[in-house]
PDB file of C-alpha atoms in Angstrom:
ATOM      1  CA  UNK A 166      35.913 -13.905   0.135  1.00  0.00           C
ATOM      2  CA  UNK A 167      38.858 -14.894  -2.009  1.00  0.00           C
ATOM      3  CA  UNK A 168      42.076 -12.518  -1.309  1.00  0.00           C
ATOM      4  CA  UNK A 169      43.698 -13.027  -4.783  1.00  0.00           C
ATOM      5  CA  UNK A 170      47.353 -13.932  -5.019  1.00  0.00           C
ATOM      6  CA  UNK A 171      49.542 -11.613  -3.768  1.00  0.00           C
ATOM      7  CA  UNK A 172      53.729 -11.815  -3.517  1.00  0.00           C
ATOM      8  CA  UNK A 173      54.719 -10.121  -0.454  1.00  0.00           C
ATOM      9  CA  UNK A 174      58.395  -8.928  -0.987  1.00  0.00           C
ATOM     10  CA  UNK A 175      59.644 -10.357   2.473  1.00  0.00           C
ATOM     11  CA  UNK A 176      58.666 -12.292   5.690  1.00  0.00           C
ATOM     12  CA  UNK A 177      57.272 -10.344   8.382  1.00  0.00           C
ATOM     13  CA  UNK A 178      53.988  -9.632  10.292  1.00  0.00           C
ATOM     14  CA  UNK A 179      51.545  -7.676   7.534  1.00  0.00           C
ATOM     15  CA  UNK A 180      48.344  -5.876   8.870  1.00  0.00           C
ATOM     16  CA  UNK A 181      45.439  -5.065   6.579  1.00  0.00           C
ATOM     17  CA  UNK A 182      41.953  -3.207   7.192  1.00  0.00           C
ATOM     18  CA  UNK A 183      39.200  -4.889   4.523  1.00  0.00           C
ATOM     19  CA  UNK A 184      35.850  -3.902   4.014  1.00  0.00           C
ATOM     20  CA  UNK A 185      33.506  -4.363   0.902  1.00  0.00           C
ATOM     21  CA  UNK A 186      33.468  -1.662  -1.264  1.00  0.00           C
ATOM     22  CA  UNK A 187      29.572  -0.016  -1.569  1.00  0.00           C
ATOM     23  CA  UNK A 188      27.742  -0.522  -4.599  1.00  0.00           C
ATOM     24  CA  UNK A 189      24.693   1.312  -5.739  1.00  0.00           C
ATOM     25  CA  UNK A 190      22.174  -1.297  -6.840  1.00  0.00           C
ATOM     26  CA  UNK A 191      18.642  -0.060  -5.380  1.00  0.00           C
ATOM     27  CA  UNK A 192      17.414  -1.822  -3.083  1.00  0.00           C
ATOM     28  CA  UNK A 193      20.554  -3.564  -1.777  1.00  0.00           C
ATOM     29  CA  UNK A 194      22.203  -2.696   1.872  1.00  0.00           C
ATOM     30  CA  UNK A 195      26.078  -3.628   1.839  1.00  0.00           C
ATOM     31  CA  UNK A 196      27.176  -4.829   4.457  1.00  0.00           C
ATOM     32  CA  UNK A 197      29.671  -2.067   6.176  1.00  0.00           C
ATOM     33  CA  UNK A 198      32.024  -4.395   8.863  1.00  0.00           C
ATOM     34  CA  UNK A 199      35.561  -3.931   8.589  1.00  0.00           C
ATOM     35  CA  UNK A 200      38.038  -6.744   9.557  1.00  0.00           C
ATOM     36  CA  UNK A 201      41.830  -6.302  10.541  1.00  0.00           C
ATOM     37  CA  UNK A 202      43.262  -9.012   8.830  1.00  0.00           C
ATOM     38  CA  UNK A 203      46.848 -10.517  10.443  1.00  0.00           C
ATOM     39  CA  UNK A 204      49.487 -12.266   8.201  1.00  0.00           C
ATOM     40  CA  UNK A 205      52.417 -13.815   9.202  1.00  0.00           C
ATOM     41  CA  UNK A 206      55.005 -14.843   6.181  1.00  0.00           C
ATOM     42  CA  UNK A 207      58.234 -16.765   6.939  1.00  0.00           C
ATOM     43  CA  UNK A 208      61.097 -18.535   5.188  1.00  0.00           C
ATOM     44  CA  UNK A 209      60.637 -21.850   5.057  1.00  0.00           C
ATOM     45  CA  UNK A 210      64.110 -24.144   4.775  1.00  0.00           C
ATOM     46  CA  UNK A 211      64.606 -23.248   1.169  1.00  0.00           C
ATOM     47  CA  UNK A 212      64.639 -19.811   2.015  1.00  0.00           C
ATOM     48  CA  UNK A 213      61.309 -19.418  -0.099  1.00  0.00           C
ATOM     49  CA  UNK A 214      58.785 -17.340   1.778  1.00  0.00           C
ATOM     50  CA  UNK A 215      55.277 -18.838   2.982  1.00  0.00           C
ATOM     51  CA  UNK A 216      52.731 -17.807   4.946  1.00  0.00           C
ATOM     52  CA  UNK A 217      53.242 -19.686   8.304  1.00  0.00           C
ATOM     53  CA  UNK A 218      49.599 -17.863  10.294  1.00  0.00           C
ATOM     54  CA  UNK A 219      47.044 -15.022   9.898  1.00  0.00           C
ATOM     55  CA  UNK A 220      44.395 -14.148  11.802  1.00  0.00           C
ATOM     56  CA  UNK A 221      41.483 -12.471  11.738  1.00  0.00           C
ATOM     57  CA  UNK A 222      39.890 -10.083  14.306  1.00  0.00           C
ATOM     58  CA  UNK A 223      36.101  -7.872  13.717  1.00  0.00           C
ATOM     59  CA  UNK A 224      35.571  -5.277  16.516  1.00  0.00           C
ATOM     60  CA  UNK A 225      38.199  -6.316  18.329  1.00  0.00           C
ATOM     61  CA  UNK A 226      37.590  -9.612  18.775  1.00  0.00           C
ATOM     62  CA  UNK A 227      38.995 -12.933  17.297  1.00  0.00           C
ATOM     63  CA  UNK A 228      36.943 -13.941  13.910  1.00  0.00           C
ATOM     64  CA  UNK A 229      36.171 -17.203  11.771  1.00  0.00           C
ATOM     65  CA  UNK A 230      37.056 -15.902   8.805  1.00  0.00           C
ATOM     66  CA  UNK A 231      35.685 -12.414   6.524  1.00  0.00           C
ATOM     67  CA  UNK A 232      32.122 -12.721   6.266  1.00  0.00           C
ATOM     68  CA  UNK A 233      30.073  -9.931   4.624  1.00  0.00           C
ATOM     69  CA  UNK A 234      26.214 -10.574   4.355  1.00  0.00           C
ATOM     70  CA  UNK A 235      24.339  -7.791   2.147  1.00  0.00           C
ATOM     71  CA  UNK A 236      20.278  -7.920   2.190  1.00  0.00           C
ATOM     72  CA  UNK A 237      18.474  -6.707  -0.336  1.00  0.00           C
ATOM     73  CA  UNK A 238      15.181  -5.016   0.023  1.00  0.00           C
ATOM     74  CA  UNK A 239      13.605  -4.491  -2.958  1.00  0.00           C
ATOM     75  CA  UNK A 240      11.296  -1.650  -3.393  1.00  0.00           C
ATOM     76  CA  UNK A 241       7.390  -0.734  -5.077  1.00  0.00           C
ATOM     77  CA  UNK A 242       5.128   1.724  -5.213  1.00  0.00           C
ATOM     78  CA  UNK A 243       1.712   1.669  -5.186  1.00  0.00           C
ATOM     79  CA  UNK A 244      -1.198   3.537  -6.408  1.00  0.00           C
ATOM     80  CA  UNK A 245      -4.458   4.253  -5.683  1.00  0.00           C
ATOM     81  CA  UNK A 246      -7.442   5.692  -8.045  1.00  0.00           C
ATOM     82  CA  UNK A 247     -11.025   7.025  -7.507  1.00  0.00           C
ATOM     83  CA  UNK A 248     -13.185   7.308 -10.666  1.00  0.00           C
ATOM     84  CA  UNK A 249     -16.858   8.550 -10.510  1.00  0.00           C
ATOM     85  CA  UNK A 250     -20.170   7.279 -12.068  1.00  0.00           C
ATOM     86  CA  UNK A 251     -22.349   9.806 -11.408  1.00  0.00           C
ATOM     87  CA  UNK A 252     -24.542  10.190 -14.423  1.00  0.00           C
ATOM     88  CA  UNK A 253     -28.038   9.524 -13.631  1.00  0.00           C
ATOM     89  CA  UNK A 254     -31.365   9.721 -15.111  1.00  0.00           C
ATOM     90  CA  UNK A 255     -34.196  12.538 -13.926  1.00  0.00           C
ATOM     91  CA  UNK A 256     -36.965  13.535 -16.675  1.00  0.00           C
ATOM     92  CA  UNK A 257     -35.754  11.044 -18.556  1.00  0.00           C
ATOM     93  CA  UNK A 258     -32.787  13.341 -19.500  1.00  0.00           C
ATOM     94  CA  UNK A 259     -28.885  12.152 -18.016  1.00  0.00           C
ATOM     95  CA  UNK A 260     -27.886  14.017 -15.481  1.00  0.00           C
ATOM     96  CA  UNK A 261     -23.941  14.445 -14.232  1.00  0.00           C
ATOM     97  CA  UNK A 262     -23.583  15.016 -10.450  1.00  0.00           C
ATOM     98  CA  UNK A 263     -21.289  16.687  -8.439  1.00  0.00           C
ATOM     99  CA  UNK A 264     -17.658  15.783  -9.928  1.00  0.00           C
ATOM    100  CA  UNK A 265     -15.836  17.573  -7.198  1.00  0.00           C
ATOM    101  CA  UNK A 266     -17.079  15.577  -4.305  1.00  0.00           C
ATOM    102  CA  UNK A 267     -14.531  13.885  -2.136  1.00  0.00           C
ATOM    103  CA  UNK A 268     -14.250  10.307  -0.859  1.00  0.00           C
ATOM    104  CA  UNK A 269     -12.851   9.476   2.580  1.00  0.00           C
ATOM    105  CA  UNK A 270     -10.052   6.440   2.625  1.00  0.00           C
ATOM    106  CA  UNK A 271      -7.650   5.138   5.301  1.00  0.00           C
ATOM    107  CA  UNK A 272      -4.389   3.027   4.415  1.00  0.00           C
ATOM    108  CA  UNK A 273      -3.116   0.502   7.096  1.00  0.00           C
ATOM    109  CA  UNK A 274       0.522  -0.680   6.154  1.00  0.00           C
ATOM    110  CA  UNK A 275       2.023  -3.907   8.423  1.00  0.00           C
ATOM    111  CA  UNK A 276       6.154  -4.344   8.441  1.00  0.00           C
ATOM    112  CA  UNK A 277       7.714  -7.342   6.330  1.00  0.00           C
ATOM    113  CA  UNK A 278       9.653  -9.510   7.953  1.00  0.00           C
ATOM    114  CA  UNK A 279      12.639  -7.130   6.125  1.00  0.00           C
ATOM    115  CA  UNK A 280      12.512  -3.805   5.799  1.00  0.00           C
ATOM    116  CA  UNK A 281      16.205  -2.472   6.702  1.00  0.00           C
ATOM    117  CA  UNK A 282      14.216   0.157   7.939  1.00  0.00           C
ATOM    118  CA  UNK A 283      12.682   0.958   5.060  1.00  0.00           C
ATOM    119  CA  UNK A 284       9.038   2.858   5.366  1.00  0.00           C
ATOM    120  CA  UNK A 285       6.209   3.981   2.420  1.00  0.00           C
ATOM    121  CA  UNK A 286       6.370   7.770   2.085  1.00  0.00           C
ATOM    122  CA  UNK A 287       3.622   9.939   0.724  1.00  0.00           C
ATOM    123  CA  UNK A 288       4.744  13.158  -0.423  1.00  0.00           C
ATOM    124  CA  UNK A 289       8.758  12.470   0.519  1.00  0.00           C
ATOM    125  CA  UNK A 290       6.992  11.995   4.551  1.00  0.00           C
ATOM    126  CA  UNK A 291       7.754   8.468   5.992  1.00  0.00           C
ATOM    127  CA  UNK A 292       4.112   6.496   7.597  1.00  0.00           C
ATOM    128  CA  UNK A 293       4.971   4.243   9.963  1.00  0.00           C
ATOM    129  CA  UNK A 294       3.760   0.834   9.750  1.00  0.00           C
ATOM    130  CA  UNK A 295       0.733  -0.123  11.910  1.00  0.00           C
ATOM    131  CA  UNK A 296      -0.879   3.326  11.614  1.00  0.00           C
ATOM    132  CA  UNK A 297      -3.918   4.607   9.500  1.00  0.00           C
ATOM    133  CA  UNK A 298      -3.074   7.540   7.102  1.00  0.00           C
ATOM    134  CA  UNK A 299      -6.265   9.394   6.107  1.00  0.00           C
ATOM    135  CA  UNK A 300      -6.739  10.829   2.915  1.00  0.00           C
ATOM    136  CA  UNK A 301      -9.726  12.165   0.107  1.00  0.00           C
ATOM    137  CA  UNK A 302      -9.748  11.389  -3.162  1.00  0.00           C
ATOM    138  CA  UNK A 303     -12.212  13.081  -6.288  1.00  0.00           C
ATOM    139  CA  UNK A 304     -12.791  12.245  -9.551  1.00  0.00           C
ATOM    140  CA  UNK A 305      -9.892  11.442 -11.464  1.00  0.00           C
ATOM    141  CA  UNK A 306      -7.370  11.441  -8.402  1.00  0.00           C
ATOM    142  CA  UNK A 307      -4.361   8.874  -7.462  1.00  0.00           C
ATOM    143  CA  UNK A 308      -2.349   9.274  -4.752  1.00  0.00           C
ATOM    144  CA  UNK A 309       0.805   7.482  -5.228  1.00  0.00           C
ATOM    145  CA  UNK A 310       2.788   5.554  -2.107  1.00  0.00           C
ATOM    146  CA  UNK A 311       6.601   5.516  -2.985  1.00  0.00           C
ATOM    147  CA  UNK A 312       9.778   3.306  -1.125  1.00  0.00           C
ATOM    148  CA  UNK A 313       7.488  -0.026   0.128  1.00  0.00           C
ATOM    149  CA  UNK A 314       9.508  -2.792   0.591  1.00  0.00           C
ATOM    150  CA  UNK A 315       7.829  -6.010  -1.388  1.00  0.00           C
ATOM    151  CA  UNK A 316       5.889  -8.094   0.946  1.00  0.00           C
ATOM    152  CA  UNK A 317       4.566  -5.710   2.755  1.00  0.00           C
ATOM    153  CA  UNK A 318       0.359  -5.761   3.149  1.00  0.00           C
ATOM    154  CA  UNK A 319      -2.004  -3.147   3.197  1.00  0.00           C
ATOM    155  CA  UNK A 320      -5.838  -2.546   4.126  1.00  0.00           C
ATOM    156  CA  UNK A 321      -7.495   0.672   2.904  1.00  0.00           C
ATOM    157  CA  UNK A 322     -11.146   1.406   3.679  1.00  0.00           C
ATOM    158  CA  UNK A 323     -13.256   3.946   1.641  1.00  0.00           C
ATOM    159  CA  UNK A 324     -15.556   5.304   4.341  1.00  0.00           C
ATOM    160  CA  UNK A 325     -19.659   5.002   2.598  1.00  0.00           C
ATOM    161  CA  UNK A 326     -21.097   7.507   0.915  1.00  0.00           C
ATOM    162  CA  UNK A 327     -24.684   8.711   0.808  1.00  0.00           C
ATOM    163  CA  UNK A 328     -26.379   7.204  -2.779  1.00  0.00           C
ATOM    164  CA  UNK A 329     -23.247   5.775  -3.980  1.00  0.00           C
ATOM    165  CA  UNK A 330     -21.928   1.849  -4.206  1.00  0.00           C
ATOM    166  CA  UNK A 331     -18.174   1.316  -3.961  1.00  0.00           C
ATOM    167  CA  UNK A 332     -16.235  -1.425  -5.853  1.00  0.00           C
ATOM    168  CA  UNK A 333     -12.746  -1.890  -5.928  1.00  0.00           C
ATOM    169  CA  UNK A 334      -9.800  -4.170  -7.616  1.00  0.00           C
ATOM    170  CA  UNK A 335      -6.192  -4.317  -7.311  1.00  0.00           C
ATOM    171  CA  UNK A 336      -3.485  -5.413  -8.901  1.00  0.00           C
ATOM    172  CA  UNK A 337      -0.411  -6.496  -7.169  1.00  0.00           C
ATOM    173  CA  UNK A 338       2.994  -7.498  -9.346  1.00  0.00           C
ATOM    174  CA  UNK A 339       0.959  -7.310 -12.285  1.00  0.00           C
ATOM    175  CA  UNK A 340      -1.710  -9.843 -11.529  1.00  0.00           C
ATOM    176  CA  UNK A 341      -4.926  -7.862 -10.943  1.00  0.00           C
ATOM    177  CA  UNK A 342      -7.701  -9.362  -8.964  1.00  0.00           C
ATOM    178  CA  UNK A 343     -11.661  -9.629  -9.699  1.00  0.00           C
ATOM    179  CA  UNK A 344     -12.907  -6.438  -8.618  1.00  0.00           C
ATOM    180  CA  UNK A 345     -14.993  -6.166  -4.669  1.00  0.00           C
ATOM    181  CA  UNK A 346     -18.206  -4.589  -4.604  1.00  0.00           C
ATOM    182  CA  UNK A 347     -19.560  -3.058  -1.905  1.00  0.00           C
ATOM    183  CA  UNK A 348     -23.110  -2.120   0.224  1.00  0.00           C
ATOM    184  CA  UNK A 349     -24.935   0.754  -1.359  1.00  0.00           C
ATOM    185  CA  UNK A 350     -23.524   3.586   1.140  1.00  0.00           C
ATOM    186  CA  UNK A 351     -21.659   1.048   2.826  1.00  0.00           C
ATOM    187  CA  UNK A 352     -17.315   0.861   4.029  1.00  0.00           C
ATOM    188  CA  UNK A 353     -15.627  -1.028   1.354  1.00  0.00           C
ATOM    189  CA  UNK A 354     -12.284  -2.587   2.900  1.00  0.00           C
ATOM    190  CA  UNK A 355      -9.918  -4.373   0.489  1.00  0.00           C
ATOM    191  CA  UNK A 356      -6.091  -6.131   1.707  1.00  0.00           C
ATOM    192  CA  UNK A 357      -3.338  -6.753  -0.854  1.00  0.00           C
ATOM    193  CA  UNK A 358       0.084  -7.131  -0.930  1.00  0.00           C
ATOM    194  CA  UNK A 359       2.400  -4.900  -2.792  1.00  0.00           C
ATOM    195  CA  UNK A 360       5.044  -7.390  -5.192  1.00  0.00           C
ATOM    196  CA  UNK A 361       7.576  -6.656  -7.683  1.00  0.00           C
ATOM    197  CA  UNK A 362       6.230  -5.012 -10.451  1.00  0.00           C
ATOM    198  CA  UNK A 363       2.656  -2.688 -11.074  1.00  0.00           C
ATOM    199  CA  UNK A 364       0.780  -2.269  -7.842  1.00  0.00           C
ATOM    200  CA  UNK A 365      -2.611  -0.553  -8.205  1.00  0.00           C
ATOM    201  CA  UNK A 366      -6.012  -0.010  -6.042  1.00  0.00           C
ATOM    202  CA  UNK A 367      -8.742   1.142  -8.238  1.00  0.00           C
ATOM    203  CA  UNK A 368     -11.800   2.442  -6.765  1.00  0.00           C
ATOM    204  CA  UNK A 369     -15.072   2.877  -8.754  1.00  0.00           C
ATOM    205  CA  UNK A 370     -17.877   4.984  -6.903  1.00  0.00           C
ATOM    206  CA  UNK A 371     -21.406   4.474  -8.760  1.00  0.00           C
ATOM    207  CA  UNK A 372     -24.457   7.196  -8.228  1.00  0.00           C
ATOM    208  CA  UNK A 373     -27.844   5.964  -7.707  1.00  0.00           C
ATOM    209  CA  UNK A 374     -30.832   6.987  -6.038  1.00  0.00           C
ATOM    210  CA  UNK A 375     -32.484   3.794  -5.829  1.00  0.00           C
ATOM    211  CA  UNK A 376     -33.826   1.895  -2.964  1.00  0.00           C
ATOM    212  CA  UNK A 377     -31.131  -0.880  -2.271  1.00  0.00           C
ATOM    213  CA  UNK A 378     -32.650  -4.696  -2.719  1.00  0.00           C
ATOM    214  CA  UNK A 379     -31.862  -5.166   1.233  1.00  0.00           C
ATOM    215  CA  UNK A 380     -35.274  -2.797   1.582  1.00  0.00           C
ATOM    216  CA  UNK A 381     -33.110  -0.745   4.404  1.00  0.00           C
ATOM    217  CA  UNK A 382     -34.082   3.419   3.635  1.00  0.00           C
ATOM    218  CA  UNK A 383     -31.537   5.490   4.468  1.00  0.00           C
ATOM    219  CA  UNK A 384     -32.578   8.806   6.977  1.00  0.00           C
ATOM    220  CA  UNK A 385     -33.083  10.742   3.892  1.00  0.00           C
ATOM    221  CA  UNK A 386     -35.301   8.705   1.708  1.00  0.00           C
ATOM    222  CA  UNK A 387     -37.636   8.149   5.129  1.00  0.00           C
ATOM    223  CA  UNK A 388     -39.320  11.555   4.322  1.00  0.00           C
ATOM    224  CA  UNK A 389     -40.172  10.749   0.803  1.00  0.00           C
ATOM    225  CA  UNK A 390     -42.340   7.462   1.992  1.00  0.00           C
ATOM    226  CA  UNK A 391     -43.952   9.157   4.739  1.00  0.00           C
ATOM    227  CA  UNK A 392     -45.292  11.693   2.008  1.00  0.00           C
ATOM    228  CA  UNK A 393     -46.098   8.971  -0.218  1.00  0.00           C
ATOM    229  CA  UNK A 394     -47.923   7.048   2.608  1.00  0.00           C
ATOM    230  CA  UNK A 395     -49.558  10.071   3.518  1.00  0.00           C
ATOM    231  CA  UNK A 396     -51.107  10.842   0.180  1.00  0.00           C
ATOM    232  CA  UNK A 397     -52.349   7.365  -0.130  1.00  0.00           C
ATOM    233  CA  UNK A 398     -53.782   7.555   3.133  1.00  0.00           C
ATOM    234  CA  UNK A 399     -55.686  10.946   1.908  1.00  0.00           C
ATOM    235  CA  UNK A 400     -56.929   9.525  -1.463  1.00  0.00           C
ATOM    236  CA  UNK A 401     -58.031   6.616   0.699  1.00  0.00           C
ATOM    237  CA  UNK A 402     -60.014   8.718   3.135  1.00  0.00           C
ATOM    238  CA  UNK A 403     -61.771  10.591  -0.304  1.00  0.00           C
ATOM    239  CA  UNK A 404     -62.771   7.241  -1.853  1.00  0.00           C
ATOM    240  CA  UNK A 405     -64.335   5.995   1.915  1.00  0.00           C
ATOM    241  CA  UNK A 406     -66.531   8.689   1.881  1.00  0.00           C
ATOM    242  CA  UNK A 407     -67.833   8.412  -1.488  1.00  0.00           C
ATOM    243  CA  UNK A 408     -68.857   5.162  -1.342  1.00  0.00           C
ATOM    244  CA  UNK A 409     -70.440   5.612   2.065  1.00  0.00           C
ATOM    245  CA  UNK A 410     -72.590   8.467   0.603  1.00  0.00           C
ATOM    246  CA  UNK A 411     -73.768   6.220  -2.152  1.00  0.00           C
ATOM    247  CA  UNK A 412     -74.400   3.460  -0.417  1.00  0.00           C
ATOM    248  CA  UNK A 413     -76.858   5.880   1.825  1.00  0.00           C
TER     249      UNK A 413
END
């Protein structure tokens, strides 16, 4: 750091404390070391004064030279959103399901390589890095994660629910991805990255009571076949004997 000229008004030993003066640009940690800075000044032949030595000591000790380092940190938030498709068909009239059902999700966060500390907070409350939050989300809901440092990752799961298909995109610094469906009833698990800039996680839950293409019935759907299978099994029996009687 450059001193500046300065005239000092006679020779002698001169003794100064620097530091850097704090700022208050977000994100940015200033660097708070303070140096005792040693300056000699002496007459040279002419009788004009010059500085003959200084030195330079941090802590105590003996240092190169003044050497503040600040790190900035910047800082996003992110949000995540649950909207509901839940109008369905029955009698050939739509229906709208339950709007006020919840959804289960867990966020993962993992540290940057910088974080000065820095941790998301939900609600003002700090969540440490490496640990699954839990939270519910209905119709219409975001929760909002303040004070992540850019760079850090994140994994949230939506836990499956019972006749609905999860899908999900994010957007992360403004570039939003193509959107991840998942199994009908299934976990839906999506990582991104939260960058400088709009960071979103929209989730889409669709209704359906349909039989899922993999052909895999779900406990509550088994009852319904058995009653099919067991009135086809009936009308079967019925037709049997008919025929045997004619055929008498």
């Amino acid at each position: 750091a450059a001193l500046g000229s300065y005239d000092f008004p006679a020779g002698g030993t001169y003794i100064y404390k620097v530091k850097e003066t704090t700022g208050n640009r977000t994100g940015m940690y200033y660097d708070s070391s303070e140096y005792e800075l040693t300056i000699v000044v002496e007459p040279d032949s002419d009788g004009n004064l010059q500085l003959t030595r200084y030195i330079v000591k941090k802590d105590g000790q003996k240092a190169d030279g003044l050497n503040f380092v600040n790190t900035y940190v910047p800082v996003s938030d992110l949000k995540i959103t649950k909207r509901v498709i839940d109008k369905v068909k029955e009698n050939e009239e739509e229906v709208t399901k339950d709007t006020n059902k919840t959804f289960d999700f867990s966020i993962t966060f993992t540290e940057p390589s910088i974080t000065k500390d820095q941790k998301p907070k939900i609600d003002n409350n700090e969540i440490a890095y490496g640990s699954a939050y839990s939270f519910q989300l209905k119709n219409g809901e975001t929760l909002e994660v303040k004070n992540i440092p850019e760079g850090t990752t994140y994994t949230i799961t939506e836990s499956g629910t019972e006749y609905y298909t999860g899908s999900v995109s994010i957007t992360s610094g403004n570039v939003t991805s193509t959107p991840v469906k998942g199994e009908y009833a299934g976990n839906l698990t999506i990582t991104g990255t939260v960058a400088n800039g709009t960071n979103t996680a929209a989730f889409t839950n669709e209704y359906s009571l349909e039989v899922p293409d993999s052909g895999i019935l779900h406990h509550n759907e088994m009852p319904v076949l058995f009653g099919l299978l067991a009135v086809a099994a009936a009308g079967s029996v019925v037709l049997n004997r008919k025929f045997q009687r004619k055929s008498r």
